[in-house]
Amino acid sequence: MKLDDQEQAMLAGEHGPACQWAIQHQLQVGRMFDAADMVSVSQAHMMADPESLGDAGVAFVEGLAGDGGQVAIPMITDPRGVDLSYYLPLGQTEDMAELERRFVAACRAMGIMMTDTCINYQTIMPPLYGDHVAYGDTGVVIYSNSVCGARSNFEGGPSALAAGLTGRTPRYGLHLDEHRRATQRFIVDDRPRDLMEWGILGATIGRMAGSYWEVPVIEGIEGAPTSDEIKHFGAAMASWGSTPLFHIVGVTPECRDLADVEAQHLTARRVSAADLNDLGAPFGAAGEAVDVVVFAAPQLSLVEMAQLAALCEGRRRASSTDMIVCTPVQVYGDAKQLGYIDSIEGFGGTVLTGTCFYQQYAREIAEANGWTRLLSNSAKIVNILGGYGYRPALASMEDCVASAEAGTVIDRRQA
């Protein structure tokens, strides 16, 4: 790979051992993907919850901090694994909390901003069209690439950290024009009606596309979705298909028409009602007892918090059913001021900040609380949690709240 003078100085150790490790790591990644050189990035976003890091990973980050590592660009973080204000009631242990504290201290020593959110594009500083960034969380990457028109690959935790330390990332994949062209074309018949249906549509297209290197272009969406609708759409697509980029004709910024993404000659595939039902049907559980209702993956925006609070107002959950809500700390303050937190907690819900349900030792908290049947409006989270021993089910936000109140799954799709 071609390195400029500053990158050569990093490699020679002139910027310290942490920066030297970072550029060495990036060279290995770049060579694997045949990158010709590095590209400067304006932001980095690291996914590194303590459950995935473990003690060895935390010790490694502490070592970089001890070597004097300092980030060169604004660097932010994905949801954490422990809400330190509410971990014992959730069934997490002191050991989990201590690992979290050590990691947070090491990150802060390196100048990393502990934002702890997977919706930074809605809460902190959305990247601009053409902006090169180094982001980790799949939902963050697909939204930033597709909706903002920024450029990022899925950066693993070490790669995102390396980008923060050097201010660069290897120039391959979605940093290059040729990998941003559409490769598969889909036609949608009906516009989804709520966040759950947007997630099912995204998951269906992601599963049909089936590869990180495929770029779907979608026709038939009349009118621009809201930020939350396209957030659920993209997060589900990335979860089910490993997809980092999509285009919607007339909606996303790189695709005013099919010719913009060189898709006019691609054979179109229709996304039918049967395709959507095929994805959603296994997650039906109408009439069954529900242990926990979860709103997370992605974290809730202020608008979603308002919608949920309105549904909770004047109602009370069943004693047999818990309700967990995950939102960023940036949203929590506004939601508290506006009375949304009081309404959700008055219903009997628990609002966690800076975490996401599946990243906070999901298996251990299930065992601690006796949770098996889980209900959510997120197509992403039901795709993930089966692997943690849950029996996940899908319903709209309205039906999720009604189910928490009744103690059994209410799903009007199955009525």
XYZ file of C-alpha atoms in Angstrom:
415
model
C 0.000 0.000 0.000
C 1.118 3.519 -0.721
C 1.655 5.567 2.456
C 2.167 9.327 2.656
C 4.893 10.921 4.766
C 2.721 11.184 7.893
C 1.606 7.563 7.609
C 5.235 6.499 7.162
C 6.062 8.415 10.360
C 3.251 6.592 12.188
C 4.627 3.270 10.959
C 8.105 4.213 12.168
C 6.730 4.869 15.653
C 7.227 8.635 15.592
C 3.651 9.175 16.864
C 3.973 6.676 19.692
C 3.404 2.922 20.079
C -0.429 3.105 20.070
C -0.485 4.914 16.729
C 2.151 2.529 15.402
C -0.039 -0.462 16.319
C -2.983 1.239 14.625
C -1.281 1.851 11.269
C 0.188 -1.654 11.303
C -3.284 -3.088 11.864
C -4.705 -0.968 9.056
C -1.974 -2.098 6.673
C -2.908 -5.724 7.318
C -6.598 -4.999 6.705
C -5.840 -2.919 3.616
C -3.615 -5.570 2.070
C -6.308 -8.220 2.646
C -8.805 -6.098 0.657
C -6.257 -4.926 -1.962
C -6.499 -1.279 -0.883
C -4.149 0.981 -2.830
C -3.774 3.551 -0.069
C -5.432 5.160 2.963
C -8.267 7.697 2.978
C -8.710 10.384 5.662
C -11.850 9.975 7.777
C -13.693 12.691 9.695
C -15.193 10.492 12.462
C -14.857 7.013 13.931
C -17.518 4.999 15.766
C -16.474 1.916 17.718
C -18.580 -1.108 18.584
C -16.909 -2.660 21.642
C -19.275 -3.749 24.384
C -17.591 -5.604 27.299
C -19.443 -8.853 26.576
C -17.680 -9.126 23.205
C -14.406 -7.619 24.448
C -13.954 -9.807 27.504
C -11.113 -9.240 29.943
C -8.448 -9.672 27.247
C -10.003 -7.026 25.026
C -10.346 -4.536 27.851
C -6.727 -5.171 28.889
C -5.625 -4.523 25.303
C -7.403 -1.146 25.220
C -5.944 -0.304 28.634
C -2.518 -1.061 27.178
C -3.029 1.400 24.319
C -4.151 4.043 26.787
C -1.133 3.299 28.976
C 1.095 3.808 25.930
C -0.266 7.339 25.615
C -2.668 6.666 22.745
C -4.826 9.647 21.764
C -7.494 9.754 19.071
C -6.787 12.092 16.159
C -10.423 12.716 15.141
C -13.803 12.785 16.910
C -14.419 9.222 18.047
C -17.678 7.994 19.551
C -18.995 4.684 20.857
C -21.788 2.182 20.231
C -24.169 1.106 23.041
C -22.465 -0.297 26.126
C -23.143 -3.591 27.845
C -23.969 -2.240 31.293
C -26.087 0.700 32.407
C -24.091 1.481 35.541
C -27.140 3.079 37.157
C -29.258 -0.060 36.781
C -27.265 -3.285 36.523
C -28.000 -5.187 39.736
C -31.822 -5.042 39.292
C -31.304 -6.296 35.730
C -29.444 -9.350 36.976
C -25.961 -8.260 35.924
C -23.006 -8.793 38.267
C -20.362 -6.613 39.883
C -17.749 -8.292 37.680
C -19.647 -7.161 34.552
C -19.905 -3.623 35.931
C -16.215 -3.517 36.841
C -15.199 -4.606 33.341
C -17.386 -1.820 31.996
C -15.792 0.768 34.310
C -12.276 -0.270 33.251
C -13.119 0.020 29.566
C -14.781 3.416 29.977
C -11.747 4.734 31.886
C -9.333 3.543 29.182
C -11.406 5.071 26.393
C -11.702 8.399 28.164
C -7.937 8.468 28.723
C -7.529 8.278 24.931
C -9.992 11.112 24.306
C -12.851 8.895 23.089
C -16.304 10.398 23.651
C -18.459 7.797 25.409
C -21.655 8.580 23.531
C -22.881 4.964 23.732
C -25.380 5.120 20.909
C -26.251 3.342 17.666
C -28.302 6.307 16.423
C -25.530 8.894 16.388
C -26.859 10.023 12.990
C -30.040 11.155 14.778
C -28.468 12.541 17.945
C -24.877 13.762 17.623
C -23.293 14.715 14.275
C -24.635 13.040 11.119
C -22.009 12.655 8.407
C -22.503 14.577 5.188
C -22.783 13.466 1.563
C -19.420 12.168 0.364
C -17.914 12.204 3.855
C -15.486 9.344 4.540
C -15.987 7.882 8.034
C -14.995 4.693 9.909
C -18.105 3.327 11.600
C -18.698 -0.004 13.281
C -22.340 -0.758 14.118
C -24.142 -2.253 11.122
C -27.222 -0.056 11.572
C -25.043 3.040 11.801
C -23.112 2.105 8.664
C -26.115 1.319 6.461
C -27.950 4.505 7.493
C -24.874 6.693 7.017
C -24.032 5.180 3.620
C -27.561 5.080 2.257
C -29.442 7.990 3.815
C -26.609 10.453 4.479
C -24.524 9.544 1.422
C -21.392 9.130 3.546
C -18.834 6.388 2.918
C -17.933 3.632 5.368
C -17.316 -0.105 5.478
C -18.341 -2.201 8.470
C -15.333 -1.525 10.719
C -14.654 -4.152 13.385
C -13.861 -2.865 16.878
C -10.042 -2.893 16.488
C -10.277 -1.339 13.005
C -12.537 1.481 14.204
C -10.185 2.140 17.113
C -7.218 2.182 14.732
C -9.029 4.696 12.527
C -9.638 6.900 15.550
C -5.924 6.845 16.395
C -4.659 7.538 12.849
C -7.540 9.527 11.335
C -7.452 7.196 8.330
C -8.821 3.919 7.045
C -7.805 1.664 4.134
C -9.465 2.813 0.892
C -11.465 -0.237 -0.241
C -15.089 -1.355 -0.520
C -17.650 1.415 -0.090
C -15.019 4.162 -0.097
C -14.759 3.507 -3.864
C -17.338 4.623 -6.452
C -17.437 1.246 -8.218
C -18.736 -0.561 -5.111
C -21.605 1.887 -4.585
C -23.446 1.033 -7.807
C -26.620 -1.053 -7.552
C -26.233 -4.765 -8.208
C -29.795 -5.960 -7.511
C -33.123 -4.262 -8.298
C -36.316 -4.705 -6.249
C -39.871 -3.421 -6.723
C -42.096 -2.936 -3.665
C -45.898 -3.031 -4.101
C -47.101 -1.484 -0.842
C -45.691 1.154 1.477
C -45.138 -0.214 5.034
C -47.535 1.192 7.633
C -45.464 1.176 10.823
C -41.920 0.645 12.118
C -42.337 -3.124 12.413
C -43.422 -3.386 8.768
C -40.512 -1.209 7.643
C -38.244 -3.627 9.487
C -39.862 -6.673 7.876
C -39.459 -5.106 4.423
C -35.792 -4.292 5.076
C -35.138 -7.772 6.457
C -36.832 -9.394 3.442
C -34.754 -7.439 0.929
C -31.588 -8.054 2.932
C -32.240 -11.781 2.993
C -32.986 -11.793 -0.752
C -29.821 -9.770 -1.526
C -27.768 -12.121 0.600
C -24.243 -10.671 0.548
C -22.152 -7.816 1.911
C -21.057 -6.992 -1.630
C -24.594 -6.680 -3.071
C -26.175 -3.206 -3.294
C -30.000 -3.256 -3.577
C -31.895 -0.482 -5.346
C -35.584 -0.270 -4.482
C -38.474 1.105 -6.514
C -42.085 1.627 -5.488
C -41.657 3.557 -2.224
C -44.001 6.504 -2.634
C -42.889 9.502 -0.594
C -39.896 9.809 1.696
C -39.924 7.639 4.821
C -39.345 9.272 8.202
C -35.922 9.013 9.807
C -37.223 6.326 12.206
C -38.907 4.323 9.435
C -35.773 4.174 7.303
C -33.716 3.503 10.444
C -35.685 0.292 11.142
C -35.638 -0.578 7.420
C -31.848 -0.292 7.165
C -31.008 -1.889 10.514
C -33.089 -4.955 9.638
C -31.583 -5.169 6.150
C -28.058 -5.055 7.575
C -28.926 -7.657 10.204
C -30.548 -10.147 7.832
C -28.369 -9.563 4.765
C -25.050 -8.105 5.981
C -25.968 -5.234 3.655
C -24.066 -1.961 4.168
C -25.706 0.182 1.439
C -29.050 0.474 -0.360
C -30.608 2.993 -2.693
C -34.283 3.997 -2.935
C -35.183 5.665 -6.219
C -36.074 9.299 -5.684
C -35.370 9.151 -1.935
C -31.727 8.410 -1.081
C -29.193 11.003 -2.226
C -27.142 8.948 -4.681
C -30.219 7.714 -6.594
C -32.451 10.351 -8.160
C -33.196 7.753 -10.851
C -32.003 4.256 -11.806
C -29.319 5.607 -14.127
C -27.555 7.326 -11.208
C -26.653 3.906 -9.783
C -26.376 2.164 -13.193
C -29.416 -0.014 -12.448
C -31.600 0.641 -15.490
C -30.615 -2.663 -17.124
C -30.831 -4.853 -14.011
C -33.652 -7.409 -13.944
C -36.225 -6.334 -11.345
C -37.461 -8.688 -8.610
C -40.845 -7.966 -7.016
C -41.094 -8.105 -3.211
C -44.474 -9.758 -2.761
C -46.822 -9.971 0.199
C -45.914 -13.661 0.352
C -42.220 -12.760 0.703
C -43.010 -10.430 3.610
C -45.253 -12.989 5.276
C -42.605 -15.677 4.838
C -40.188 -13.596 6.902
C -42.635 -12.386 9.542
C -44.785 -15.493 10.086
C -42.229 -17.444 12.183
C -42.314 -14.582 14.675
C -46.041 -14.780 15.354
C -47.112 -15.876 18.838
C -50.621 -14.486 19.323
C -52.248 -15.631 22.539
C -49.045 -16.884 24.172
C -47.795 -15.546 27.495
C -45.034 -12.938 27.078
C -42.190 -12.550 29.590
C -40.612 -9.328 28.372
C -41.437 -6.632 25.832
C -38.343 -4.917 24.403
C -37.954 -1.653 22.534
C -34.346 -1.523 21.269
C -32.107 -2.336 18.285
C -31.939 0.423 17.237
C -32.165 2.630 20.337
C -35.264 4.817 20.426
C -35.260 8.368 19.089
C -37.077 11.181 20.875
C -39.994 10.773 18.450
C -40.267 7.061 19.226
C -40.100 7.850 22.962
C -43.008 10.278 22.507
C -45.032 7.665 20.610
C -44.346 5.020 23.244
C -45.132 7.369 26.120
C -48.490 8.266 24.569
C -49.370 4.574 24.285
C -48.389 3.965 27.933
C -50.300 6.893 29.397
C -52.956 5.815 31.897
C -52.212 2.102 31.512
C -50.248 -0.463 33.550
C -48.300 -3.532 32.487
C -49.212 -6.982 33.749
C -47.202 -8.123 36.751
C -46.033 -11.163 34.768
C -44.553 -9.114 31.899
C -41.556 -6.784 32.042
C -40.934 -3.980 29.555
C -37.407 -2.735 28.720
C -36.750 0.428 26.684
C -33.245 1.367 25.461
C -32.463 4.938 24.445
C -29.297 7.059 24.214
C -28.336 9.348 27.057
C -28.689 12.237 24.592
C -32.382 11.400 24.156
C -33.054 10.481 27.785
C -32.579 14.041 29.066
C -35.053 15.497 26.583
C -37.503 12.651 27.142
C -37.339 13.221 30.890
C -37.947 16.949 30.517
C -40.910 16.323 28.242
C -42.522 13.825 30.621
C -42.077 10.765 28.376
C -39.918 8.882 30.893
C -42.526 9.380 33.638
C -45.269 8.000 31.389
C -43.237 4.923 30.430
C -42.158 4.272 34.027
C -45.722 4.893 35.227
C -46.752 2.050 32.941
C -44.148 -0.126 34.661
C -41.476 0.069 31.968
C -37.735 0.312 32.660
C -35.771 2.839 30.608
C -32.067 2.015 30.193
C -29.625 4.574 28.805
C -26.577 3.974 26.658
C -27.192 0.240 26.224
C -28.938 -2.020 23.755
C -30.790 -5.125 24.863
C -28.834 -7.727 22.929
C -25.439 -6.218 23.807
C -25.933 -6.345 27.578
C -25.334 -10.015 28.373
C -28.696 -11.039 26.912
C -28.347 -14.703 27.867
C -27.379 -13.971 31.479
C -30.176 -11.467 32.102
C -32.684 -13.892 30.589
C -31.651 -16.531 33.105
C -31.645 -14.043 35.975
C -35.148 -12.774 35.189
C -36.776 -15.926 33.851
C -37.337 -14.446 30.380
C -37.945 -16.735 27.420
C -40.817 -15.361 25.316
C -39.755 -11.906 24.128
C -41.826 -9.496 22.059
C -40.533 -6.484 20.090
C -41.365 -4.272 17.125
C -37.741 -4.574 15.903
C -37.099 -7.021 13.054
C -33.387 -6.720 13.843
C -33.597 -7.853 17.439
C -35.781 -10.888 16.753
C -33.183 -12.008 14.213
C -30.466 -11.871 16.856
C -32.030 -13.111 20.080
C -32.967 -16.608 18.995
C -29.255 -17.323 19.308
C -29.344 -16.270 22.963
C -32.029 -18.774 23.943
C -35.082 -16.507 23.604
C -38.280 -17.268 21.711
C -38.665 -13.884 19.978
C -41.906 -12.579 18.477
C -42.802 -9.494 16.428
C -45.674 -7.023 16.757
C -46.294 -3.333 16.168
C -45.450 -0.818 18.897
C -49.167 -0.517 19.671
C -49.569 -4.275 20.002
C -46.362 -4.572 22.052
C -47.768 -2.164 24.643
C -51.155 -3.888 24.599
C -49.391 -7.230 25.068
C -47.402 -5.930 28.034
C -50.691 -4.761 29.550
C -52.474 -8.070 28.915
C -49.535 -10.369 29.684
C -50.138 -12.280 26.447
C -49.085 -11.572 22.860
C -51.573 -9.448 20.951
C -50.802 -9.307 17.241
C -53.408 -7.830 14.956
C -51.557 -9.199 11.934
C -52.845 -12.592 12.997
C -56.388 -11.460 13.821
